[in-house]
Amino acid sequence: MARATAGGPPDRGPFSRWKSPARGPWLTSVFGLVLLVGIPIEFVTGLLSYAAYDPRLGSGPNPDHGLFGLYLFNWVTSPPWLYRVIEGTHVTLGLVLVPVVLAKLWSVMPKLFAWPPWRSVAHFLERLSLVLVVGGVVFEMVTGMLYIDYANRTNFYSGHFYGAWAFMAGFVVHVSVKFADMVRALRSRRLRTELRTGLAGTRPEPSDGSLVAPAPAPPTISRRGILALVGGTSLAVFVLTAGQSIGGAMRSLALFGTHYRSSGTGPNDFPVNYTAASVGITPAATGTSWRLVLVGARRVSLSREQLLALPLVTADLPIACTEGWSTQQRWTGAPLAELARLAGIKDVRPARISALDSHSVVLSGTQVWARGSMLALRVNGADLSLDHGFPARVIVPSAPGAHNLKWMSEIVFSEPT
Ligand SMILES: Nc1nc2c(c(=O)[nH]1)N[C@H]1C(S)=C(S)[C@@H](COP(=O)(O)O)O[C@H]1N2
Ligand SMILES: [Mo]
């Protein structure tokens, strides 16, 4: 039973505390439109990034996918910058959207707590999709941000993947239900007028029985102020992160990724994620006794001098980590296809590559034979430094950084059948 307080507004229950006069369908729809564009980009780049690990090769972080793996395909090796752009976009845009998501949630707060929770079957389904949308977006933001700093080596990858599918299910229902409302609300006010309206002119939108406060308080911020706050925060996030993927002068502004900032001198002065010391690689293990072992139709063991005597190639290729950062350098080394031939392999086959720190991944046949795929021995005209993978490091065009193994020890080409 609603009570009327003498001389004051009617008491609308515990949720009458949402009093901002700026809250309303128009503001919610502005944030909604940004997310309607941004979230599908996140979904597509995320799925592509996942495909890049090529789970069918039976290695890497991907579990068995069941139905969710249907779309997975053999990852491409060209153009060489493709993975870098996909992952840089996914991580940067994901972070830039966080303030927009928070603002959108703030703007619909009264609805999230609306009581009774359902009035009809349709209303109940709509609210059920909200659980997926709100729970899903929060889950994706949290697992995404934890994964960016996966130096802590916890695997949030599967959760982020399956969470994305659950979130998108809710997202599709939510967009279908709300799209017409969004368009109507966006048409109800002009952006240009709002951007000219200061605090004094800020009035509530006409009551819509849900978002607009029944008893609005005097404004403490204009709609223009809220848009500037959210847009400014997103811009700040962009400036503080994009440099880790774009590089150049912007890299020094990328405060969110200090652990891979730099790493060496001269030609070797570019970012390092894992230093030799951090994974227990000593100069002794990589000294003159080091050999690269190739296993194929025959077994071959090569010293660094013997590798340097092979016909070498030089290519500008990026290292692009799943964390979002990337860097392009000029690598020189022995083509992986040439090493396959040395091991007596004549056709396109996958290979398992292993490193001294016992890291190991599988490359597809396409990746082994791709133009530019190499066992790099030099970078920017100098020998690789220990931190960059001396004596030899694998570089594969358009592959995730995790495939670019450093301190290589062995390549096993699958046996001829
Ligand atoms: N041997 C070895 N190689 C490795 C790794 C590793 O831990 N050990 N990390 C990989 C990952 S996840 C990335 S993103 C790149 C990063 O290269 P960097 O450490 O030189 O920056 O190296 C890859 N190569
Ligand atoms: Mo990585």
XYZ file of N, CA and C and ligand atoms in Angstrom, residues 53 150 273-274 320-323 325 400-402, ligand 2:
37
model
N 44.031 -19.710 -31.926
C 44.776 -20.726 -31.181
C 44.638 -22.109 -31.785
N 47.839 -11.709 -17.528
C 47.915 -13.122 -17.230
C 49.314 -13.540 -16.844
N 57.828 -9.611 -22.511
C 56.860 -10.035 -21.518
C 57.537 -10.876 -20.450
N 58.197 -11.931 -20.883
C 58.869 -12.835 -19.953
C 60.367 -12.747 -20.181
N 52.316 -10.386 -31.132
C 51.053 -9.838 -30.634
C 50.483 -10.773 -29.574
N 50.580 -10.344 -28.332
C 50.133 -11.191 -27.219
C 48.617 -11.116 -27.049
N 48.051 -12.181 -26.542
C 46.625 -12.205 -26.215
C 46.271 -11.113 -25.204
N 47.254 -10.670 -24.426
C 47.011 -9.595 -23.462
C 46.673 -8.282 -24.158
N 48.916 -6.313 -26.045
C 50.069 -5.510 -26.487
C 50.721 -6.170 -27.689
N 49.178 -15.698 -32.671
C 49.251 -15.115 -31.340
C 50.678 -15.227 -30.795
N 51.066 -14.254 -29.970
C 52.428 -14.221 -29.417
C 52.827 -15.519 -28.746
N 51.857 -16.218 -28.172
C 52.154 -17.465 -27.460
C 52.787 -18.510 -28.381
Mo 51.245 -13.924 -24.663
